[in-house]
mmCIF file of C-alpha atoms in Angstrom:
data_model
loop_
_atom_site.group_PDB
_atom_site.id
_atom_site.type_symbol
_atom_site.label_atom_id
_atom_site.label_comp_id
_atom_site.label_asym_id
_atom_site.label_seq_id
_atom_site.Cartn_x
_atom_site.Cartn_y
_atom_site.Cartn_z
ATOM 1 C CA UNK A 14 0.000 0.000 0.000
ATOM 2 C CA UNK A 15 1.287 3.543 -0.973
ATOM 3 C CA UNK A 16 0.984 6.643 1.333
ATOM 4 C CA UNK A 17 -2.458 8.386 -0.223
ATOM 5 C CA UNK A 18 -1.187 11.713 -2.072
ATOM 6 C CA UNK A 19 -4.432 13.379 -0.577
ATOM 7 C CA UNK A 20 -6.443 14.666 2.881
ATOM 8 C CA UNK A 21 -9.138 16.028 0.990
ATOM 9 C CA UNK A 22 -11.707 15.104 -1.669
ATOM 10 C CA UNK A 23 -14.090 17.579 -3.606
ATOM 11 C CA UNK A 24 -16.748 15.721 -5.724
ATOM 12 C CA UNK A 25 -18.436 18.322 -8.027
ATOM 13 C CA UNK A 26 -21.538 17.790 -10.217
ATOM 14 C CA UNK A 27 -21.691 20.735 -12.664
ATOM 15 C CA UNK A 28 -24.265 22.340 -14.444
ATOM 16 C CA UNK A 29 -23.838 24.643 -17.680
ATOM 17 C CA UNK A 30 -27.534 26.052 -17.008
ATOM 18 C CA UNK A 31 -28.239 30.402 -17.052
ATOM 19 C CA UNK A 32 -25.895 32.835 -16.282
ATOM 20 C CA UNK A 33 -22.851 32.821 -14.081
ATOM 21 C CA UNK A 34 -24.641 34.526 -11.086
ATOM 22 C CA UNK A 35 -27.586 32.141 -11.079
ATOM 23 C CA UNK A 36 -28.530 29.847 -8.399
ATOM 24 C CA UNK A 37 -28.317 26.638 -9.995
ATOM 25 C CA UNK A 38 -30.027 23.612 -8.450
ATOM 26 C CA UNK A 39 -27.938 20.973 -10.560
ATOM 27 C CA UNK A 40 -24.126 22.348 -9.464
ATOM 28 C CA UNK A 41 -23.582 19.995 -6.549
ATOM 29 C CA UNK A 42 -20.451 20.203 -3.874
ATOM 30 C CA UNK A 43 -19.748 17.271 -2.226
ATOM 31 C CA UNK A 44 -16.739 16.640 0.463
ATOM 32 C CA UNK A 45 -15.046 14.100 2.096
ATOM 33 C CA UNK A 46 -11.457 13.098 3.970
ATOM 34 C CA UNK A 47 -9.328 10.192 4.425
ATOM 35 C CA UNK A 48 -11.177 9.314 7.786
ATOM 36 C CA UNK A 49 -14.851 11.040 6.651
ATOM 37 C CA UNK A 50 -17.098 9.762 3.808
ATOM 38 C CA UNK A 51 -18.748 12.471 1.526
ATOM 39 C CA UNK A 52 -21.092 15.106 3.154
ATOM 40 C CA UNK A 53 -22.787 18.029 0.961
ATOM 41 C CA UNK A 54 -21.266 21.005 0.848
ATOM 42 C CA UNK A 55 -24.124 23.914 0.898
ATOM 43 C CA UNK A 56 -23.038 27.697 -0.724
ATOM 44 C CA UNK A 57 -22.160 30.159 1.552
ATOM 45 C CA UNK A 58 -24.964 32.093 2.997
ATOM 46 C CA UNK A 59 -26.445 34.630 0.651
ATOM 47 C CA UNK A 60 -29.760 35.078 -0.266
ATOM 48 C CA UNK A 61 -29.114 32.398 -3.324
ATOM 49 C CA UNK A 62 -30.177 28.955 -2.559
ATOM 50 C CA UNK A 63 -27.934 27.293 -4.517
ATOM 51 C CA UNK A 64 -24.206 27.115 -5.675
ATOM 52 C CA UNK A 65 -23.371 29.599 -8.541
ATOM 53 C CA UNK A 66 -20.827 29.029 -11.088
ATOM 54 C CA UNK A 67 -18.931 32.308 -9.759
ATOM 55 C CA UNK A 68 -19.341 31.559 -6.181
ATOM 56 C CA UNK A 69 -18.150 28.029 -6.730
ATOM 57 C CA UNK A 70 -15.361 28.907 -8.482
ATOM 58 C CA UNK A 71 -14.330 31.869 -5.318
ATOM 59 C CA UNK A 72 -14.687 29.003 -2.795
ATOM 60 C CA UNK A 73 -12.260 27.138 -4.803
ATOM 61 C CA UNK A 74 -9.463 29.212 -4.465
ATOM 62 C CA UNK A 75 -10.160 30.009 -0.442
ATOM 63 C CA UNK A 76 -10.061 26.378 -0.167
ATOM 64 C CA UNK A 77 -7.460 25.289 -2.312
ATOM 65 C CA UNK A 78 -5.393 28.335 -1.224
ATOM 66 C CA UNK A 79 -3.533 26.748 1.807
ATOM 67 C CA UNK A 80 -1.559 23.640 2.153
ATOM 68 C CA UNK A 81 -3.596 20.480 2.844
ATOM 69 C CA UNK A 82 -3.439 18.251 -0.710
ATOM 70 C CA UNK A 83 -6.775 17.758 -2.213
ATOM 71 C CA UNK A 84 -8.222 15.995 -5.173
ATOM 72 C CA UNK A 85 -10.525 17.760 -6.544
ATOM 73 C CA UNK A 86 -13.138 15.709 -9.415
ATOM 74 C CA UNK A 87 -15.422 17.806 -11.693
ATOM 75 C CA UNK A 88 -17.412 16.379 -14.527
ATOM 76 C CA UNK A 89 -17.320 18.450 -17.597
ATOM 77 C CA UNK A 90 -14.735 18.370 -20.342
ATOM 78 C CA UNK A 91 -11.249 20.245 -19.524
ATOM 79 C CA UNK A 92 -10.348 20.743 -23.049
ATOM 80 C CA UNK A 93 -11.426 19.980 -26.550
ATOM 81 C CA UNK A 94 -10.619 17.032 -29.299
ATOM 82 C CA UNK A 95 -7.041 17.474 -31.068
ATOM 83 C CA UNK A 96 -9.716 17.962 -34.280
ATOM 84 C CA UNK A 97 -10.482 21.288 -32.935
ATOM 85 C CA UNK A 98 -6.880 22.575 -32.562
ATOM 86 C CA UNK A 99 -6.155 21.615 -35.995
ATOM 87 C CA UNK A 100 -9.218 23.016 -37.593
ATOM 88 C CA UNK A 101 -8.643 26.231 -35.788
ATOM 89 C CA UNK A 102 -4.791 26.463 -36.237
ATOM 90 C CA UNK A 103 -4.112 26.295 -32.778
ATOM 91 C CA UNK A 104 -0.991 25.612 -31.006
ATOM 92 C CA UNK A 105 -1.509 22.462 -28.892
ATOM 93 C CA UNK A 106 -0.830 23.803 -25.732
ATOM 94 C CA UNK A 107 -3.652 23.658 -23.025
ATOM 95 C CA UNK A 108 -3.319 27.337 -21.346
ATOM 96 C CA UNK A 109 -2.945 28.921 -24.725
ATOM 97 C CA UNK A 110 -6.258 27.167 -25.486
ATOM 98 C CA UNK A 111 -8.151 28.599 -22.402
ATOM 99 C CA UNK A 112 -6.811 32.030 -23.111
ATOM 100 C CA UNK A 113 -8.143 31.439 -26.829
ATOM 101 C CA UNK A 114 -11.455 29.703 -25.814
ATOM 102 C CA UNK A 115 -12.396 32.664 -23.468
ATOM 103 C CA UNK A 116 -11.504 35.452 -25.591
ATOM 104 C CA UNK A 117 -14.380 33.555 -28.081
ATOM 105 C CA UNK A 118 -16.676 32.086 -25.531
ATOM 106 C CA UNK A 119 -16.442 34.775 -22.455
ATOM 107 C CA UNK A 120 -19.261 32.524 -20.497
ATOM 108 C CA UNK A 121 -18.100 33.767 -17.360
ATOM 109 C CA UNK A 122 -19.383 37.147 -18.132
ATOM 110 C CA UNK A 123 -22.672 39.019 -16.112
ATOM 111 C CA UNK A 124 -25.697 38.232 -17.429
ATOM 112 C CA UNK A 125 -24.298 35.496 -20.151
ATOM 113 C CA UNK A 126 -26.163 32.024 -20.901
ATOM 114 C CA UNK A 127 -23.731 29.957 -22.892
ATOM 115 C CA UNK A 128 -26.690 29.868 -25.734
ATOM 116 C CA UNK A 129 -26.027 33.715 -26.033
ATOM 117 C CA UNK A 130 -22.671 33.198 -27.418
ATOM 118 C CA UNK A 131 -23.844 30.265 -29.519
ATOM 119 C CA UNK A 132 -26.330 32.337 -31.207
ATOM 120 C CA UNK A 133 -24.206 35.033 -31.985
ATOM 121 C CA UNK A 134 -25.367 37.801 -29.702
ATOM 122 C CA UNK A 135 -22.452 37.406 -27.683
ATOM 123 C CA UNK A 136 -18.677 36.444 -28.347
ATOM 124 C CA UNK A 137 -16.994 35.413 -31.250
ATOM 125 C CA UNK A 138 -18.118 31.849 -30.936
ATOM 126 C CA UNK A 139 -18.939 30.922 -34.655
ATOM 127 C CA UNK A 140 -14.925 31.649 -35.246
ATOM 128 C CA UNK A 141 -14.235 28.736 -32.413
ATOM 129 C CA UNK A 142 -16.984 25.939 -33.118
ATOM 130 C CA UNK A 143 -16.603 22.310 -33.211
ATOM 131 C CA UNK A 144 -18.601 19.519 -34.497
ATOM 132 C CA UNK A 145 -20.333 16.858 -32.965
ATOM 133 C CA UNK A 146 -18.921 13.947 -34.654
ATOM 134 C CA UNK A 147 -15.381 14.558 -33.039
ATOM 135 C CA UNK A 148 -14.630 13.256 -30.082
ATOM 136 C CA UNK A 149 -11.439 13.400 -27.512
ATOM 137 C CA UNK A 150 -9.674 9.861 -27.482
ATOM 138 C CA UNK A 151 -10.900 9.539 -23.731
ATOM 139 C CA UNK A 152 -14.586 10.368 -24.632
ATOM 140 C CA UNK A 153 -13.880 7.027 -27.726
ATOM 141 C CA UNK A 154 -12.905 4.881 -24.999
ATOM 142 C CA UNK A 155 -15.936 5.595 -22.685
ATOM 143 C CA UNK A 156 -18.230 6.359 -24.608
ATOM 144 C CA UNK A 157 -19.010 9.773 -23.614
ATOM 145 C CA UNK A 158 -20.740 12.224 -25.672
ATOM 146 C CA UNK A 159 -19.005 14.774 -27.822
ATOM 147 C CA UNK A 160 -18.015 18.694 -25.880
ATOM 148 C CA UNK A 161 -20.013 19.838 -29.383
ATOM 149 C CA UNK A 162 -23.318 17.819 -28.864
ATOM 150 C CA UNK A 163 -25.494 20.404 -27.405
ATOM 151 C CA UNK A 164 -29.167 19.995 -26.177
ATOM 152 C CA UNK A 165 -28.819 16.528 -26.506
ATOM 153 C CA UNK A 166 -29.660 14.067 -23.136
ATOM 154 C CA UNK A 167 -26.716 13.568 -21.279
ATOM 155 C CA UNK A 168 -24.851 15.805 -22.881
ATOM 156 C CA UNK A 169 -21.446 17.686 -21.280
ATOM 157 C CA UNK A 170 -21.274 20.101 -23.949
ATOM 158 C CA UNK A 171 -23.003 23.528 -22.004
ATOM 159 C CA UNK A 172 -21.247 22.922 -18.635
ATOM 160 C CA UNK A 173 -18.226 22.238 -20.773
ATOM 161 C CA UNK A 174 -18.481 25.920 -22.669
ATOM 162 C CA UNK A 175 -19.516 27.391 -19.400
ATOM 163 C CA UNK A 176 -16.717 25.993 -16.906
ATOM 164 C CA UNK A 177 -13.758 26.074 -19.003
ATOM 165 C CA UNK A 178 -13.126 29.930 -18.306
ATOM 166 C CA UNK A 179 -13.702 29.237 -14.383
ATOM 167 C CA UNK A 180 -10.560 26.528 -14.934
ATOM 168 C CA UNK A 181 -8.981 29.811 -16.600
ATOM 169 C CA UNK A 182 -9.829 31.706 -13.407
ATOM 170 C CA UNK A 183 -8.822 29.076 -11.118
ATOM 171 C CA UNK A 184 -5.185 28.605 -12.667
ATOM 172 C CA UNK A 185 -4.681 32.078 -13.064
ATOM 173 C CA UNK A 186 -5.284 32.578 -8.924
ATOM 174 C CA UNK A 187 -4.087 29.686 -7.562
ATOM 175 C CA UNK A 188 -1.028 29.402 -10.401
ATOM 176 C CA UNK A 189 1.861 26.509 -9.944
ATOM 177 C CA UNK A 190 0.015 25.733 -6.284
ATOM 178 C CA UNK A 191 -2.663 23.206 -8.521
ATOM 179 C CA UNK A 192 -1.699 20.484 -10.479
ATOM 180 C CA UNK A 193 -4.681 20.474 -13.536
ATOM 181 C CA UNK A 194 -4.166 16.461 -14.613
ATOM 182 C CA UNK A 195 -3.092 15.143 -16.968
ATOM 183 C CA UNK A 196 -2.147 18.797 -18.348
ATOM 184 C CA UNK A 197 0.659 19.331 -15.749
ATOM 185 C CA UNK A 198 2.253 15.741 -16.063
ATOM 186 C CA UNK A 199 0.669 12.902 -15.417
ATOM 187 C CA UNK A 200 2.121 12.154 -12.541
ATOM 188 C CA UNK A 201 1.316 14.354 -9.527
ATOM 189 C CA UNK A 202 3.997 16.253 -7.123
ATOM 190 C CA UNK A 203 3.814 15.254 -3.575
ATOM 191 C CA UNK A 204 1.753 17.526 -0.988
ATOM 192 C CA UNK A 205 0.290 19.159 -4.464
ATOM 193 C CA UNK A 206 -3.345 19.795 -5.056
ATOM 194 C CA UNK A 207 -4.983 18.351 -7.965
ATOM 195 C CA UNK A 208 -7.513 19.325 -10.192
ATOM 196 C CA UNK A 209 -9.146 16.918 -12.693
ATOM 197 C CA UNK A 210 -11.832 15.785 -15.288
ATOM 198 C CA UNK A 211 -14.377 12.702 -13.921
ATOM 199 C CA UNK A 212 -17.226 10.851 -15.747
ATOM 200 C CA UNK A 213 -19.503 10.196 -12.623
ATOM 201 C CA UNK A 214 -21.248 7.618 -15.002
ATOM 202 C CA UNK A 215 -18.200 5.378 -14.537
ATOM 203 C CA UNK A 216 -18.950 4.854 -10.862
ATOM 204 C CA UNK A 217 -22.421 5.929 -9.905
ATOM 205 C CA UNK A 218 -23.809 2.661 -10.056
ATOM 206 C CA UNK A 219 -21.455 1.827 -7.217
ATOM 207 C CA UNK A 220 -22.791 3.842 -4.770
ATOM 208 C CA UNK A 221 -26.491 3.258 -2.923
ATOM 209 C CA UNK A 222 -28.408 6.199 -4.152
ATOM 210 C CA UNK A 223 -30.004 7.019 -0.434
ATOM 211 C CA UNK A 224 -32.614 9.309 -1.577
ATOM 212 C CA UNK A 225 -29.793 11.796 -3.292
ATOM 213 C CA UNK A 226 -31.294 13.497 -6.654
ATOM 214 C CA UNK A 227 -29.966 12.387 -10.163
ATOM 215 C CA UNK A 228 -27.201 15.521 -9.324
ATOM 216 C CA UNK A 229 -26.155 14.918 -5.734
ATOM 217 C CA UNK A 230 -25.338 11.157 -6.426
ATOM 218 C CA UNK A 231 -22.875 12.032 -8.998
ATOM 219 C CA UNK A 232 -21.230 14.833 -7.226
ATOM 220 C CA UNK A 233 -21.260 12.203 -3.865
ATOM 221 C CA UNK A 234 -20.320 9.081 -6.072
ATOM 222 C CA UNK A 235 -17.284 11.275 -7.707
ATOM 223 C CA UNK A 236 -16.500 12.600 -4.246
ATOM 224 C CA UNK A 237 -16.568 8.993 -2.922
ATOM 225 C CA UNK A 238 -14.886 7.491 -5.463
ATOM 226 C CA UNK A 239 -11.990 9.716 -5.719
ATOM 227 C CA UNK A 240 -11.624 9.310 -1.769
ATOM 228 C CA UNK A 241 -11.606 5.112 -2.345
ATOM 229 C CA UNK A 242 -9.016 4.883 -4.982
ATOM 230 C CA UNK A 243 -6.894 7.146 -3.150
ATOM 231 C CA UNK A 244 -6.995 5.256 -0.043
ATOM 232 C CA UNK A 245 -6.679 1.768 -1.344
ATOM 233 C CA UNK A 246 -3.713 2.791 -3.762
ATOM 234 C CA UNK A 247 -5.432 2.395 -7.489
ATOM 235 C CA UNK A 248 -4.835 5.842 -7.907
ATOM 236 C CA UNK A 249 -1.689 5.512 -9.629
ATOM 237 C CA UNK A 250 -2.622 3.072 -12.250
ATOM 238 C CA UNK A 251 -5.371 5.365 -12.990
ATOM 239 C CA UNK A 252 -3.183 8.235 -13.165
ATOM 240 C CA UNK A 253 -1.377 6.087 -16.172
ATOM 241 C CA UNK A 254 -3.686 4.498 -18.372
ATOM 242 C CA UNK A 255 -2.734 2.365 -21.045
ATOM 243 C CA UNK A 256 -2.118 4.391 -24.409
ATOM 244 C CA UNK A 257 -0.842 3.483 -27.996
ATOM 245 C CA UNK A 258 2.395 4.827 -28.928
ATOM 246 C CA UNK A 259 1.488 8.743 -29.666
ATOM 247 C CA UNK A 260 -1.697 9.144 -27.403
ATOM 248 C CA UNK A 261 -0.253 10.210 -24.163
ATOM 249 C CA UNK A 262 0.903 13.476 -26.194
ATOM 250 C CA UNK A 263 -2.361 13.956 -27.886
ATOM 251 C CA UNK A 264 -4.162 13.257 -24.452
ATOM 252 C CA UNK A 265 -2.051 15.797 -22.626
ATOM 253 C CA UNK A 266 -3.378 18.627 -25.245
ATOM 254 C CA UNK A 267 -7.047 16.837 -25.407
ATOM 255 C CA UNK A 268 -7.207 16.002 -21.548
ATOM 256 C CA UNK A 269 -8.198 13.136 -19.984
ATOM 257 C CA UNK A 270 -11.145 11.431 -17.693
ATOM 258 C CA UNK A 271 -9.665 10.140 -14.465
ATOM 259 C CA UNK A 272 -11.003 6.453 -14.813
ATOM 260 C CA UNK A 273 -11.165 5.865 -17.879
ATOM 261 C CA UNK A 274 -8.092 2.840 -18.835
#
C-alpha cells in the first residue's frame, strides 16, 4: 500500500444552465477526507439557494489556497478534441487554449447564458466551433458524448463551454500551487493539489443512491470514489492508463477522464 497523495476530496456535479450569477439547483459540492465519507457542501450564505458558477469557483481558491493536498473531481470536459486545434490552427498547448477559448466564448461574463454566445449575440463563438462527430480519445474509450453535442440528453457540452473559463480563473489565482491532470504531467507532485476531469457515469452505479437526486449522487459518487481509490492505492494506475504509442501526447493537449483505462 502507498501513502495516499491526498487529505481532501471535492466531488463536483456541474451544471452549464443560465448565467454565471444564477442559483443553480444541478451544481452539486460534495466533500469528504481520508477518515470522513462524503457530506454536501451547501453555498455560503447569501440570499441564493444554490451554488453559482462564480461563487463556486471563489470558494475554490479560499479552499485550495492553503496547504492540505486535495483531489478535486469535476465532470465536464477540460479541453477539446485534437480535431479542434487543428481546424482552428491552434498551437496544442492547453493554457494557450483557455486564453483562446475565453476570448471567443467569455461565459463567465454578467448576465451570459452559454446559448447567447452560440447564437451570436455574444462572443466570437462561430470563429471557435466544433462539431459533434469529433470526439477526444478519452470520450472514444468511454463512450461519452461529444463537448459539441449540445441539447442533446446527457450531454457535457453547455457545462463544458460554461466551466472552461472558471478553470482559466482558477489557474490564473491559484497558479503553480494546482496540479490540472493530466495537463501538468501525469504524474502528480507530492503535498500538491490536484484538479481533474471525472465521468460520474463510470462509478455511480457503485454507490447506494439514499434518496440523493440524479445531481447529488454524482457529485457524492465522484467525491466517494476519488476518496476510495486514493486510499486503497489504485490511484496511480489510474493516473497512467494504457495508451498506444502517440496518445499520451495527444491526451495531454485533449485532456483526460480520471477512470477511464
Amino acid at each position: 500500500m502507498t501513502t495516499p497523495i491526498s487529505h481532501r476530496y471535492f466531488g463536483i456535479d456541474y451544471s452549464g444552465a443560465q448565467t454565471p450569477s444564477s442559483s443553480l439547483k444541478g451544481l452539486r459540492v460534495y466533500e469528504a477526507s481520508r477518515e470522513s465519507l462524503p457530506v454536501e457542501v451547501e453555498p455560503p450564505p447569501s440570499p441564493r439557494k444554490y451554488w453559482t458558477r462564480s461563487g463556486l469557483a471563489e470558494w475554490l481558491v479560499m479552499r485550495l489556497s492553503g496547504d492540505e493536498p486535495t483531489l478535486v473531481g469535476i465532470d465536464h470536459s477540460f479541453s477539446f478534441p485534437l480535431r479542434y486545434f487543428e481546424t482552428h490552427h491552434l498551437e496544442p498547448d492547453w493554457p494557450s487554449f483557455l486564453d483562446d477559448f475565453h476570448e471567443h466564448w467569455p461565459t463567465d461574463g454578467m448576465h451570459t447564458y452559454v446559448d447567447f454566445i452560440r447564437h451570436g449575440m455574444k462572443g466570437k463563438g462561430d470563429a471557435r466551433s466544433g462539431n459533434p462527430r469529433w470526439r477526444r480519445i478519452a470520450e472514444e474509450r468511454c463512450g461519452a458524448k461529444s463537448v459539441f453535442h449540445f441539447d442533446v440528453p446527457g450531454s457535457v457540452a453547455k457545462s463544458t463551454h460554461a466551466g472552461l473559463p472558471w478553470l482559466r480563473y482558477l489557474r490564473n489565482q491559484l497558479g503553480d500551487t494546482i496540479h490540472f491532470w493530466p495537463f501538468d504531467g501525469w504524474d502528480i507532485p507530492v503535498g500538491r493539489s490536484v484538479i481533474a476531469e471525472v465521468y460520474p457515469s463510470l462509478c455511480s452505479k457503485n454507490y447506494p443512491r439514499n434518496g440523493r437526486t440524479p445531481d447529488q449522487h454524482d457529485a457524492f459518487s465522484a467525491c466517494a470514489w476519488l476518496r476510495q481509490i486514493d486510499l486503497d492505492s489504485s490511484l496511480t494506475t489510474f493516473l497512467n492508463p494504457a495508451m498506444l504509442p502517440g496518445e499520451y501526447q495527444v491526451a495531454q493537449v485533449e485532456g483526460w477522464i480520471l477512470g477511464v483505462m
